[in-house]
Structures are given as structure tokens and as C-alpha cells.
Short mmCIF file of C-alpha atoms in Angstrom, two decimals:
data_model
loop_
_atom_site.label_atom_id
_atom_site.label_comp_id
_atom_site.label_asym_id
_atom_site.label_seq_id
_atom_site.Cartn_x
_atom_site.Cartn_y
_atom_site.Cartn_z
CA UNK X 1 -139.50 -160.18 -191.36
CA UNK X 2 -140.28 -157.00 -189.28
CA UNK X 3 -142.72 -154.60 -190.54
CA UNK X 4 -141.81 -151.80 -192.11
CA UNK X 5 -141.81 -148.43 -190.40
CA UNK X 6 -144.23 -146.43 -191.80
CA UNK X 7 -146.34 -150.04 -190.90
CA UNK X 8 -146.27 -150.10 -187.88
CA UNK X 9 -145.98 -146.68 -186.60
CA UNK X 10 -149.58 -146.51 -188.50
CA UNK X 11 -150.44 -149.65 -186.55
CA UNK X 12 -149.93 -147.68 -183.59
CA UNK X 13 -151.33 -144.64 -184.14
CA UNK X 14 -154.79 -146.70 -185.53
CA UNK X 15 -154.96 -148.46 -181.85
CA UNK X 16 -154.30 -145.30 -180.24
CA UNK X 17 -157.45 -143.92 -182.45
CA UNK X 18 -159.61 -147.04 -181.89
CA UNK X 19 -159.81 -148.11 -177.95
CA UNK X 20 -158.93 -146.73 -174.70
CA UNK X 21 -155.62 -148.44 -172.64
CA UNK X 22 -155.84 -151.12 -170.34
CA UNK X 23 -154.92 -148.49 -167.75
CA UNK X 24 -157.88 -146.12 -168.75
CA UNK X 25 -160.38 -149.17 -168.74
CA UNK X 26 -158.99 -150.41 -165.30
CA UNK X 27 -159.28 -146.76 -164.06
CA UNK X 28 -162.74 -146.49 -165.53
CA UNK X 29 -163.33 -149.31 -163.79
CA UNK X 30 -162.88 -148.22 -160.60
CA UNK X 31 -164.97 -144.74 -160.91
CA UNK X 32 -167.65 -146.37 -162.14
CA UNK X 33 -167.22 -144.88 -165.39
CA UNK X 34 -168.66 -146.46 -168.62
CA UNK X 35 -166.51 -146.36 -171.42
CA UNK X 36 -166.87 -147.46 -174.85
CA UNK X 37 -164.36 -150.12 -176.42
CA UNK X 38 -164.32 -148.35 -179.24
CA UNK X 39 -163.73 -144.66 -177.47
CA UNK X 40 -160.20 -143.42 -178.56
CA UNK X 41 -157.34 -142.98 -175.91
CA UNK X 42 -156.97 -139.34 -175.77
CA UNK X 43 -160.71 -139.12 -175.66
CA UNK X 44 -160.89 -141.71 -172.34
CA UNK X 45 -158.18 -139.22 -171.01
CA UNK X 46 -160.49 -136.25 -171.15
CA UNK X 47 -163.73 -137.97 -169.82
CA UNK X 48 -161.39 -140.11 -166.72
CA UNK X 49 -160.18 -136.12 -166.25
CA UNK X 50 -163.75 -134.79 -166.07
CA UNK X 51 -164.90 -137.33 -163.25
CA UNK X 52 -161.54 -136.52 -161.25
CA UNK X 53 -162.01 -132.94 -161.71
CA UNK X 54 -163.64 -132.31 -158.63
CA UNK X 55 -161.62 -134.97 -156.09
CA UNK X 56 -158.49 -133.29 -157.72
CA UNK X 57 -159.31 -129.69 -157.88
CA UNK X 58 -158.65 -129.96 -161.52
CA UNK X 59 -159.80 -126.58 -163.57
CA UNK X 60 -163.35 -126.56 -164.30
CA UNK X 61 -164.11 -127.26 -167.70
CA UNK X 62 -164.22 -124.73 -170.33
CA UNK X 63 -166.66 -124.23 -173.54
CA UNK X 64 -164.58 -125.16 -176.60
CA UNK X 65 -164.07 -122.65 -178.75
CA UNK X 66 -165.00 -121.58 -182.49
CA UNK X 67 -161.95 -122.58 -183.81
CA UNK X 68 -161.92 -125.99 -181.85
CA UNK X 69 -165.11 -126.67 -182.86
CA UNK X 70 -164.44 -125.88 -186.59
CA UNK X 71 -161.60 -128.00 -187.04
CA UNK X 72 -162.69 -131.05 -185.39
CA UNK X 73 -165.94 -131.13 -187.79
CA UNK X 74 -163.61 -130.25 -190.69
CA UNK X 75 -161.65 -133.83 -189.17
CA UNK X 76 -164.98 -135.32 -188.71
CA UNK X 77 -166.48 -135.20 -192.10
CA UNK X 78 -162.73 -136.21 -193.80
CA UNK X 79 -162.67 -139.03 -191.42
CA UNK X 80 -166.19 -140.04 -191.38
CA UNK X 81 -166.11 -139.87 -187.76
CA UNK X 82 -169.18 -139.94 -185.39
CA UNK X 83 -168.36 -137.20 -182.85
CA UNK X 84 -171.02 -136.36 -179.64
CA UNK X 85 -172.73 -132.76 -180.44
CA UNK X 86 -172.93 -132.09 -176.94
CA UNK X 87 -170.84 -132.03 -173.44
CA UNK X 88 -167.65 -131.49 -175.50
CA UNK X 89 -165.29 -128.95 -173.41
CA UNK X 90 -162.06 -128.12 -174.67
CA UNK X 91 -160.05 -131.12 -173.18
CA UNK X 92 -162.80 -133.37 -174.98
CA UNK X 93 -162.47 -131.21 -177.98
CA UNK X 94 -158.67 -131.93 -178.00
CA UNK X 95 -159.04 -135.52 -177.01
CA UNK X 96 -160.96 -135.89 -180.29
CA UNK X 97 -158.61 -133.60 -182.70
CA UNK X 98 -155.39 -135.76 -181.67
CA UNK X 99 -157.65 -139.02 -182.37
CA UNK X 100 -158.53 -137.85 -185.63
CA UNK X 101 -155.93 -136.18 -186.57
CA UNK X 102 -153.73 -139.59 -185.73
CA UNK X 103 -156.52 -141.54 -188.16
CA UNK X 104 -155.88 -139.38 -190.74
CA UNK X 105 -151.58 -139.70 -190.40
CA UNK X 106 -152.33 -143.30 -190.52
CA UNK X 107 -154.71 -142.87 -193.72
CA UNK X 108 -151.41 -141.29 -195.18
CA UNK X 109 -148.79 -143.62 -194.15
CA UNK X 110 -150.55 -146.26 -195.61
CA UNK X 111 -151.54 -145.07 -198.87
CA UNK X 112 -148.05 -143.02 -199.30
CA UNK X 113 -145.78 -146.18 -197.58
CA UNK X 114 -142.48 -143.68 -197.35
CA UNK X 115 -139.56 -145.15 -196.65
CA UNK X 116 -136.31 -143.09 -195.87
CA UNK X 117 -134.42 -142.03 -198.56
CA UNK X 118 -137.58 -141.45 -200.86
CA UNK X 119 -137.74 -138.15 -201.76
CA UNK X 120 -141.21 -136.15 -200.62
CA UNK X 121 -143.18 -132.92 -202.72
CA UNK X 122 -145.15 -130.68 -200.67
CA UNK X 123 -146.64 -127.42 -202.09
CA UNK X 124 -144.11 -124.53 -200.62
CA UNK X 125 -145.55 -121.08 -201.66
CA UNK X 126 -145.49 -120.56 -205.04
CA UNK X 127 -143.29 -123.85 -206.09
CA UNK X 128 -142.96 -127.77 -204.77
CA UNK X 129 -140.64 -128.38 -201.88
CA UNK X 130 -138.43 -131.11 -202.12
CA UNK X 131 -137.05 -133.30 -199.40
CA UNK X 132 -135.18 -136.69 -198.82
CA UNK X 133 -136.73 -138.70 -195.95
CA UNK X 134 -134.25 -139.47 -192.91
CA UNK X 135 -136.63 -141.03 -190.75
CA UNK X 136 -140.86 -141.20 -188.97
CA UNK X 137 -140.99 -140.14 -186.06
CA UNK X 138 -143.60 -142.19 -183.67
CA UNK X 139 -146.60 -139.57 -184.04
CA UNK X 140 -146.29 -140.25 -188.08
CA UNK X 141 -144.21 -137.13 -189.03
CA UNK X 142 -141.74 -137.38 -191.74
CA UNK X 143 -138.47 -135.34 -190.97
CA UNK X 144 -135.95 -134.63 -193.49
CA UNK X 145 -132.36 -134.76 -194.40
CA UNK X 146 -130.31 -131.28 -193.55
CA UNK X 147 -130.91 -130.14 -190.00
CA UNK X 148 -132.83 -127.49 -188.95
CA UNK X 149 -135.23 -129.51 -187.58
CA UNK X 150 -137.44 -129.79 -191.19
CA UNK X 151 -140.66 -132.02 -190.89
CA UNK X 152 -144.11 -132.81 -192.54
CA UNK X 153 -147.47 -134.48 -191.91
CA UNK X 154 -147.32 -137.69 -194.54
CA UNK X 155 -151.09 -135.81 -195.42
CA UNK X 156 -149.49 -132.73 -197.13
CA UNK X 157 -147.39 -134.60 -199.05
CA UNK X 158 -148.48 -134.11 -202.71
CA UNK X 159 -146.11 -136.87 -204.11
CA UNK X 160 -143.43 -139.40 -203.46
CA UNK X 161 -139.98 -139.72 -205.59
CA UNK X 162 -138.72 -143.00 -205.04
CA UNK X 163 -135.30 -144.35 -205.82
CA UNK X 164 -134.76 -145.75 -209.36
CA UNK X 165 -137.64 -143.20 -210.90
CA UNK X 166 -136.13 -141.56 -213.75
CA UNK X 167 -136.24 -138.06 -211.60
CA UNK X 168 -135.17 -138.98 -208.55
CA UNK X 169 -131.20 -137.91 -208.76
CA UNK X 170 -132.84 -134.76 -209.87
CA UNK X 171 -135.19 -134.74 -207.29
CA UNK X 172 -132.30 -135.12 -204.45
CA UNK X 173 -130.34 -132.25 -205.99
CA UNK X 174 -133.21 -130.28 -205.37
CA UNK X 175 -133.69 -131.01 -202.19
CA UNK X 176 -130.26 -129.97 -201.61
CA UNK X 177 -130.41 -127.23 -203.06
CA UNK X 178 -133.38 -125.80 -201.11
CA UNK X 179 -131.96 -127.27 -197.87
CA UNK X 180 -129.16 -125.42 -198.72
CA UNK X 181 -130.84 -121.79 -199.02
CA UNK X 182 -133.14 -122.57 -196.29
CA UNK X 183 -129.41 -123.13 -193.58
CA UNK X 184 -128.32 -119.69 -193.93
CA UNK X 185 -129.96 -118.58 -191.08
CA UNK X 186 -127.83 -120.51 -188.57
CA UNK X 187 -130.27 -120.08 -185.68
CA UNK X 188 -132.70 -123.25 -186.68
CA UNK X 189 -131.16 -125.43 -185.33
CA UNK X 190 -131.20 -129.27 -186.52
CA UNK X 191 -132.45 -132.53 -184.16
CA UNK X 192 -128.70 -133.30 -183.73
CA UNK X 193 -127.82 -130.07 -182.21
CA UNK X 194 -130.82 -129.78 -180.51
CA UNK X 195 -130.29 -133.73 -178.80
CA UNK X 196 -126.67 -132.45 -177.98
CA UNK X 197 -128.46 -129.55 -175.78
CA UNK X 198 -130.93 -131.79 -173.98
CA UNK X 199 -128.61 -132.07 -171.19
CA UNK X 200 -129.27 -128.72 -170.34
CA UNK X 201 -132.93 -128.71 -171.31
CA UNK X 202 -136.04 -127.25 -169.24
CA UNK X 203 -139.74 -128.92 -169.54
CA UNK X 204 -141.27 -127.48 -166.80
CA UNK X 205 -142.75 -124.36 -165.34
CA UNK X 206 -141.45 -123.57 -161.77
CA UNK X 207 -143.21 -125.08 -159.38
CA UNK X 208 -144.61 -124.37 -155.68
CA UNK X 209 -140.99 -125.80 -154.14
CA UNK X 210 -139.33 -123.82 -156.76
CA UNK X 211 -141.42 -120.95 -155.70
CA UNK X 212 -140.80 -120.98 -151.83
CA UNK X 213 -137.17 -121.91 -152.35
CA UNK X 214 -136.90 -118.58 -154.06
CA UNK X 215 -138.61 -116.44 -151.75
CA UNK X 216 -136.36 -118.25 -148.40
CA UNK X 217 -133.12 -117.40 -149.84
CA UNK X 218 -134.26 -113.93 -151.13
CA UNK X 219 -135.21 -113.18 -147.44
CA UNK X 220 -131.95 -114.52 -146.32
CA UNK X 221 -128.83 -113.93 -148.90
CA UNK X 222 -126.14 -111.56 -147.86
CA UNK X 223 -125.02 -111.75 -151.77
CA UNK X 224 -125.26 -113.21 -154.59
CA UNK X 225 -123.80 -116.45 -153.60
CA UNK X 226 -126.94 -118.72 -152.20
CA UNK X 227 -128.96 -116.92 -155.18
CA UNK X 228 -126.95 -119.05 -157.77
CA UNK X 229 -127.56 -121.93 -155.39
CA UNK X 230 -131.30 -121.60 -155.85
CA UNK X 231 -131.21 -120.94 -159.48
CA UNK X 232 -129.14 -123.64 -160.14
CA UNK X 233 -131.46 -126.30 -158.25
CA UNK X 234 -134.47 -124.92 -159.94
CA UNK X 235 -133.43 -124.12 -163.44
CA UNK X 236 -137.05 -123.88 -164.26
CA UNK X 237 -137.37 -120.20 -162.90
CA UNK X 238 -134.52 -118.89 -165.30
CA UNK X 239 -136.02 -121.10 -168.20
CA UNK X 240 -139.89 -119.40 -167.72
CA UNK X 241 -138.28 -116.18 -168.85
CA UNK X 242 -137.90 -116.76 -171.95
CA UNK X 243 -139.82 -117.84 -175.42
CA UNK X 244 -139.34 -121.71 -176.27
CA UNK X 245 -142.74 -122.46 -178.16
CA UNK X 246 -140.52 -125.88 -179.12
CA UNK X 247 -137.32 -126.19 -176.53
CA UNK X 248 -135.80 -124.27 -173.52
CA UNK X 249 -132.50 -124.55 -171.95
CA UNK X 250 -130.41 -123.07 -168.95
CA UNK X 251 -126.87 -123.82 -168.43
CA UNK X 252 -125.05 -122.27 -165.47
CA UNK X 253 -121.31 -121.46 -165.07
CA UNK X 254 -120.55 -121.22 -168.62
CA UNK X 255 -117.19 -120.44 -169.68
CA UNK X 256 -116.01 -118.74 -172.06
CA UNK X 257 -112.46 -120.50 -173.06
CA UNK X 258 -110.19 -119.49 -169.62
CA UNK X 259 -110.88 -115.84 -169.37
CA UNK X 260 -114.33 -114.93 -168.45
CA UNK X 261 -117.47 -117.50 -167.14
CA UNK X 262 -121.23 -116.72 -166.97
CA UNK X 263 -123.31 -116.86 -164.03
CA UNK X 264 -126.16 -118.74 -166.46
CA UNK X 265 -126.90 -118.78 -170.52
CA UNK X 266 -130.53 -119.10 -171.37
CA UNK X 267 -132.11 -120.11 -174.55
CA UNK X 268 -135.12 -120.62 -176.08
CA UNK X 269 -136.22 -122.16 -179.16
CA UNK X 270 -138.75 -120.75 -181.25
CA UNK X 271 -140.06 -121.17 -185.10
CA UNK X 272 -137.35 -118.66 -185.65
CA UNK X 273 -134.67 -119.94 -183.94
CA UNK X 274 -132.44 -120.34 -181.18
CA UNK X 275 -132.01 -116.80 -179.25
CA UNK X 276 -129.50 -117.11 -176.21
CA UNK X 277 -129.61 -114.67 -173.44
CA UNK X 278 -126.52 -113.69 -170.72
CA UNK X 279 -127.58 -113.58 -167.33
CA UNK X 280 -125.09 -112.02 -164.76
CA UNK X 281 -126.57 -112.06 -160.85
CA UNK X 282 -125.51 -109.56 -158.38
CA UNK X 283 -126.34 -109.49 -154.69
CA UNK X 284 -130.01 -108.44 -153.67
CA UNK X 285 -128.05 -106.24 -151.21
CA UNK X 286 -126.89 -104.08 -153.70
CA UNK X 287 -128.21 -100.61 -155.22
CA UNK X 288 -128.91 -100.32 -158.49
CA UNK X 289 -128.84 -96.58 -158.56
CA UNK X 290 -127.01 -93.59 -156.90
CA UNK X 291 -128.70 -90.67 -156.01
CA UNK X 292 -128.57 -89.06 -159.10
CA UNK X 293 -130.12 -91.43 -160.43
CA UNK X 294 -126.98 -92.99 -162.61
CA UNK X 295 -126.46 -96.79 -162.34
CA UNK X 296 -124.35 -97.79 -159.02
CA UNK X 297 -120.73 -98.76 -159.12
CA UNK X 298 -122.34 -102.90 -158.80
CA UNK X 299 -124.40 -102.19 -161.74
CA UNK X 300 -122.01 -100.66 -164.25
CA UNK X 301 -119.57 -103.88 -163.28
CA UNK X 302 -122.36 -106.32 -164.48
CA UNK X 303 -122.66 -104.25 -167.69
CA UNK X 304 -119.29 -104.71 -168.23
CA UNK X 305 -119.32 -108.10 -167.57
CA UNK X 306 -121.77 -108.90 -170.40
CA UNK X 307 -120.06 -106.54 -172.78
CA UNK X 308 -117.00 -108.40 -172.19
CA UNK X 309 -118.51 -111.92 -172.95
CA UNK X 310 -120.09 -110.48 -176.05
CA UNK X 311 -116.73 -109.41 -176.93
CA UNK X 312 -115.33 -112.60 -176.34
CA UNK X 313 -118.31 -114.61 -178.42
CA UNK X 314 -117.63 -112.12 -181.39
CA UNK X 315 -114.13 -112.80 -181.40
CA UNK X 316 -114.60 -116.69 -180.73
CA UNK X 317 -117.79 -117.20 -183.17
CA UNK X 318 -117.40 -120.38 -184.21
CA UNK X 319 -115.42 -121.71 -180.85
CA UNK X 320 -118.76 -120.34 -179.27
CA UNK X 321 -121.00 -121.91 -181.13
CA UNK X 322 -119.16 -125.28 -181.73
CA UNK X 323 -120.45 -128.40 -179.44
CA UNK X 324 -118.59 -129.20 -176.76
CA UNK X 325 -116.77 -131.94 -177.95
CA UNK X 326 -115.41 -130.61 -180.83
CA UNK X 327 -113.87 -127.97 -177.95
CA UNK X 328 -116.62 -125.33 -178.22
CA UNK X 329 -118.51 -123.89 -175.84
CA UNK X 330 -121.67 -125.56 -176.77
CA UNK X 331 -124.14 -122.35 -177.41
CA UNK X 332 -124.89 -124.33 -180.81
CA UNK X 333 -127.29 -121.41 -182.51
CA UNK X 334 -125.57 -118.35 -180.26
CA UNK X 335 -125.93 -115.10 -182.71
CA UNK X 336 -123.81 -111.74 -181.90
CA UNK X 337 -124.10 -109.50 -179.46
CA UNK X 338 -126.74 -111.87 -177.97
CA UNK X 339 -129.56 -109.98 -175.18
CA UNK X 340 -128.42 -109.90 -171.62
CA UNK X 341 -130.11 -109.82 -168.33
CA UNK X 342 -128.59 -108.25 -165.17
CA UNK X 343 -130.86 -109.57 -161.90
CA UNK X 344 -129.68 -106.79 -159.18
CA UNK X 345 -131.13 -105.58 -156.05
CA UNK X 346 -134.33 -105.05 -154.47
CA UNK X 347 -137.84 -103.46 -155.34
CA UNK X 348 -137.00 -99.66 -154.41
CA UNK X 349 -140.11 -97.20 -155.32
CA UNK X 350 -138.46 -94.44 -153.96
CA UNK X 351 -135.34 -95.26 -156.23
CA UNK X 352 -135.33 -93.43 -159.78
CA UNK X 353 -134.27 -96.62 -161.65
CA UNK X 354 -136.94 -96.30 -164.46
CA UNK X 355 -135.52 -94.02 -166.76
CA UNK X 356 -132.04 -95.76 -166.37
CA UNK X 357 -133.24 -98.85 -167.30
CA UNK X 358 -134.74 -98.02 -170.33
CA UNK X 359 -131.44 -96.33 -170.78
CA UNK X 360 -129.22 -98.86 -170.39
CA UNK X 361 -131.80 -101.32 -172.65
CA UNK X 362 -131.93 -98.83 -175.36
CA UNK X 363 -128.11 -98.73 -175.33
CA UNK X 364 -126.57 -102.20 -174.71
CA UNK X 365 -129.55 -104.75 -175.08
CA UNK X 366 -129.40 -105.14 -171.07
CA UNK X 367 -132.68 -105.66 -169.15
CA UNK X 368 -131.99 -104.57 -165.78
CA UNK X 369 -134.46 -106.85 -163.08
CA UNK X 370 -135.02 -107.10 -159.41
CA UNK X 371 -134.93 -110.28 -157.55
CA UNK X 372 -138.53 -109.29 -156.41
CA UNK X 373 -139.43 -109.02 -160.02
CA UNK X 374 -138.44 -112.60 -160.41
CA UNK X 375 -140.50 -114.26 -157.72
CA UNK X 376 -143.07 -111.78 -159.54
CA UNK X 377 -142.14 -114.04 -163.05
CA UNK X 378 -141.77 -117.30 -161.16
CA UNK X 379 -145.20 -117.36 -160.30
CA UNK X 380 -146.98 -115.90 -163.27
CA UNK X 381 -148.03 -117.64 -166.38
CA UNK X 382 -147.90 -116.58 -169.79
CA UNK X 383 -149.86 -118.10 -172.17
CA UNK X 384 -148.09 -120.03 -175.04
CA UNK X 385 -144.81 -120.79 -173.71
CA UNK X 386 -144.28 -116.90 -173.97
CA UNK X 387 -141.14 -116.04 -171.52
CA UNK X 388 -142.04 -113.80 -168.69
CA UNK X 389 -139.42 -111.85 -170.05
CA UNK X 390 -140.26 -111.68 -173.62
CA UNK X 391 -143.81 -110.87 -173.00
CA UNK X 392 -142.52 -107.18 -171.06
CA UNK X 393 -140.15 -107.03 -173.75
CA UNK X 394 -142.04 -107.66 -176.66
CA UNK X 395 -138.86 -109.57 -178.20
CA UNK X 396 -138.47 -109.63 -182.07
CA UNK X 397 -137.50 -113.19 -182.68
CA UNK X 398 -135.72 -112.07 -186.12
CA UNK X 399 -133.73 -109.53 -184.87
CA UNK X 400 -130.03 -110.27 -185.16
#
């Protein structure tokens, strides 16, 4: 009879806290590297990384920090752990909070032993949460009937409702009831709709090809044309604009039923949500300002084109937002009038395009942007899967 899940996803997680792979042994091996049998596997990772530092050019080593330090004692003493005082950097540091931290799940599973359906009470605020187990997830967390994506360490749950108690029908009602409240905002988006959008999904930052692909059809484009071409091969530069602390996504060529279609649609998924963004490109030929100062005849087109797909998403809510096969358009999450992004032209000091931008932002939630400023984004990094974007923005994630 097979195990049952919360079993042996404990199992797991208790050899991943107890010995280091085969792989890291054989690897240790060959450096010359003594390892302990008992060292855990995400602490072999960070000492294997700190003898291949040099031959790799790997980042030097940095001091862990206060809060590092403080939490992995806190895990120490609850775990009874015996953690080295010394030589721990922040990789090592890290290497020893997921090993802990995947004791104490373990510790949890076992003593709790959930089993989907159950229904779970976690302190929420000022009152319990409750919530009906659908499934555990491999790294021991316990998500939850009702979408949105709802989750918990087994550790913070306070108690366990199981079928055939006198209070579990009341229990489920509950949990209804709060899933319920909690699916108004139609942003969070549930594993479902997320797994229907990993087709379209972005895990990486852009890389040096990415980079250099960019900058060779910059220097050569007579339009707009090969720009697409690039963007479309290396989704990852449009994807580093924006915020997706948990998921980000680029889709080009979107359409919009028959009438209108999108050069790309980028989202990113944050704590609060799913926030789209319309991206129209132009050529890096053209102006984005007269004389005068007042956007160019190119520009005031591309404003217009995004006004028109908002139109068209505000009249078509629920066709917009619908998967695509249920006949939507698939921008599962999409709110109204959703932020747009224009990328236009060339870096122009002499040009007055400043105060026209801000304009134009103020106005129609339109960031106007360069193609140089985008080889300028590609290459930067932001710290915390902040967009490149959002960061010069300073984006409010609840704004509708």
C-alpha cells in the first residue's frame, strides 16, 4: 500500500535535511573537498559553490546579515540543530535556513498527518482562518480549495478538522465563506489559471545573447519590424520590466477578437495580483516630438492604439479575461484600463520630450520609452524581481 502523502513528501524533505546527493559527494570528490555524511544538501551546495568560486568567477562571498543570522539561530534552537559559528556567508546562511526550515515542515507533517479534504485553522488577524486541503505540494506546503493561489506551512497550522468530527460541515462552510470574501478581488489569480498561463511564462533575466541581439538590430532596423523579431525571440527583455515577485509572462501578437491585435501583453504577478501592461512598438526611426515640443504624428497613433484596446477590453471584460479555450483572450486577471507602454524612437537630448511624457503619463497611464532606454533596462538589475519599469515608476500594485 503506498504511503501516504504527507509520508512521504516528509520522507523527502528529512533526506534532503540529513545528507548531501550522490552528485554533491561525487563532485566533492573530485575537488578534494571533505564533506560530512550527515551535511544537508543545500548546505553541500553552498560549500561545492565556495571552492568553485574562484575557477568560475562566481561572486565573492558576502557577510550574512543580521536578519540571516537571527533567523537561522531562532531555527537552530527549535530544531536543536548544531550550526558552525564561523565561515557562514550568506549562501551558507541560506543553505542552512532551507535545511532547517525543511526539518521543521517535516516535524509538522508528521505530527499534523493532513490529508486533503481535512479542513486546516490558522490564526488570521483577529479570528481563525479556515481552509479545506486540495493537495501538498513537494516542499511540504498545504494549498487550499478556491483559487487564488491560497497556501500554508503545515507549522502554522493551529488545528486540523477532519471529516466525521462533529464540526467539520461547519468548518467547510466556513471555509467557503472566507474563500468567498477573500475572491472579490479578481486579480489573485488561482494555480489553475496561473498553469493555463505558463505557456507564455518568463523565468529568466535577459541574458548576454539577449543583450547583443538587442543592441544589433537597434543599430540596424529601418522600423519597427525586426524590433518585434528580437523581442519575440528574447521575451525575457519585455518580462524584466515589470514586477513578478511570484510569476511573469509576455505574450506577443495578442488579439483582441478580429478588430485590433497587440504588439505584446505583459504581466506580472505579485502578492497583489496580476497587473497586465499594453506594449505598442514603433520604429526607432521615428520622432517622438515636434518642435514644439507636442508628441509627433507616430506617437499620438500609438496612444490611440492603446486607448482603443482599452476600449475594446472594457467593452469585452469577461471575453478578455476568459481562457482561451472557453474563446477568451486569455489575459486571465486583466483589470480596466490596464497601464500601457509605448517603446518609440531614439535617445534625443536636444529633444524636449520630458515634460510630454510626464504629460501623456499623467493623462492616459502611457509610459513613453526609448529603445536606448531598453538596452539601458535589459542590462540592469533590480533587486527583488522589481521590473525595470516599476522601479522608475514606483507602481502601486493596488491601484485599479
Amino acid at each position: 500500500m503506498a504511503a501516504p502523502r504527507w509520508a512521504s513528501v516528509a520522507a523527502e524533505l528529512r533526506r534532503y535535511r540529513s545528507a548531501p546527493t550522490a552528485a554533491q559527494l561525487e563532485l566533492a570528490a573530485r575537488l578534494d573537498v571533505s564533506l560530512a555524511v550527515d551535511t544537508p544538501a543545500a548546505v553541500a551546495a553552498g560549500i561545492l559553490r565556495m571552492h568553485l568560486r574562484e575557477p568560475l568567477q562566481l561572486r565573492r562571498a558576502r557577510e550574512c546579515t543580521y536578519g540571516q543570522s537571527s533567523y537561522l539561530n531562532d531555527l537552530a534552537e527549535l530544531t536543536g540543530a548544531a550550526v558552525p559559528e564561523e565561515g557562514v556567508d550568506r549562501e551558507l546562511a541560506d543553505g542552512w535556513i532551507s535545511a532547517l526550515h525543511a526539518q521543521c515542515v517535516a516535524e509538522s507533517l508528521e505530527h499534523w498527518k493532513p490529508e486533503p479534504g481535512e479542513v486546516t485553522v490558522c490564526r488570521s488577524g483577529p479570528g481563525d482562518r479556515f481552509d479545506v486541503i486540495s493537495s501538498i505540494a513537494a516542499s511540504g506546503r498545504l494549498y487550499f480549495r478556491g483559487g487564488g493561489g491560497q497556501w500554508a506551512w503545515p507549522q502554522h497550522v493551529q488545528r486540523i478538522i477532519r471529516a466525521g468530527e462533529q464540526e467539520y460541515t461547519d468548518a467547510v462552510a466556513k471555509s467557503k465563506q472566507q474563500t468567498a470574501l477573500r475572491r472579490k478581488n479578481v486579480h489573485v489569480l488561482g494555480r489553475g489559471e496561473l498553469e493555463r498561463l505558463n505557456k507564455w511564462r518568463v523565468e529568466d533575466l535577459p541574458g548576454l545573447g539577449a543583450l547583443r541581439a538587442l543592441e544589433d538590430a537597434l543599430a540596424q532596423a529601418p522600423d519597427e519590424r525586426p524590433m518585434q523579431v528580437v523581442l519575440e525571440q528574447h521575451p525575457q527583455i519585455l518580462g524584466h520590466l515589470v514586477s513578478g515577485n511570484h510569476r511573469t509572462f509576455v505574450r506577443h501578437q495578442v488579439r483582441f477578437a478580429d478588430k485590433f491585435v497587440a504588439d505584446f501583453v505583459i504581466g506580472g504577478v505579485t502578492s497583489m495580483g496580476m497587473l497586465w501592461r499594453l506594449v505598442e512598438l514603433e520604429s526607432p526611426t521615428a520622432r517622438l516630438v515636434l518642435n514644439d515640443g507636442q508628441p509627433s504624428a507616430t506617437l499620438r497613433k500609438a496612444v490611440q492604439q492603446i486607448r482603443d484596446w482599452r476600449r475594446w477590453i472594457a467593452e469585452h471584460f469577461h471575453t478578455a479575461g476568459d481562457p482561451e479555450d472557453r474563446g477568451g483572450t486569455g489575459l486571465e486577471g486583466i483589470r480596466l484600463n490596464p497601464p500601457g507602454l509605448i517603446i518609440i524612437g531614439r535617445d534625443d537630448p536636444a529633444a524636449p520630450t520630458e515634460t510630454m511624457r510626464n504629460e501623456l503619463l499623467e493623462e492616459t497611464r502611457i509610459e513613453i520609452r526609448t529603445y536606448d532606454w531598453l538596452v539601458r533596462a535589459a542590462a540592469s538589475r533590480p533587486p527583488m524581481r522589481i521590473g525595470a519599469l516599476d522601479i522608475e515608476l514606483e507602481e502601486s500594485w493596488d491601484e485599479d
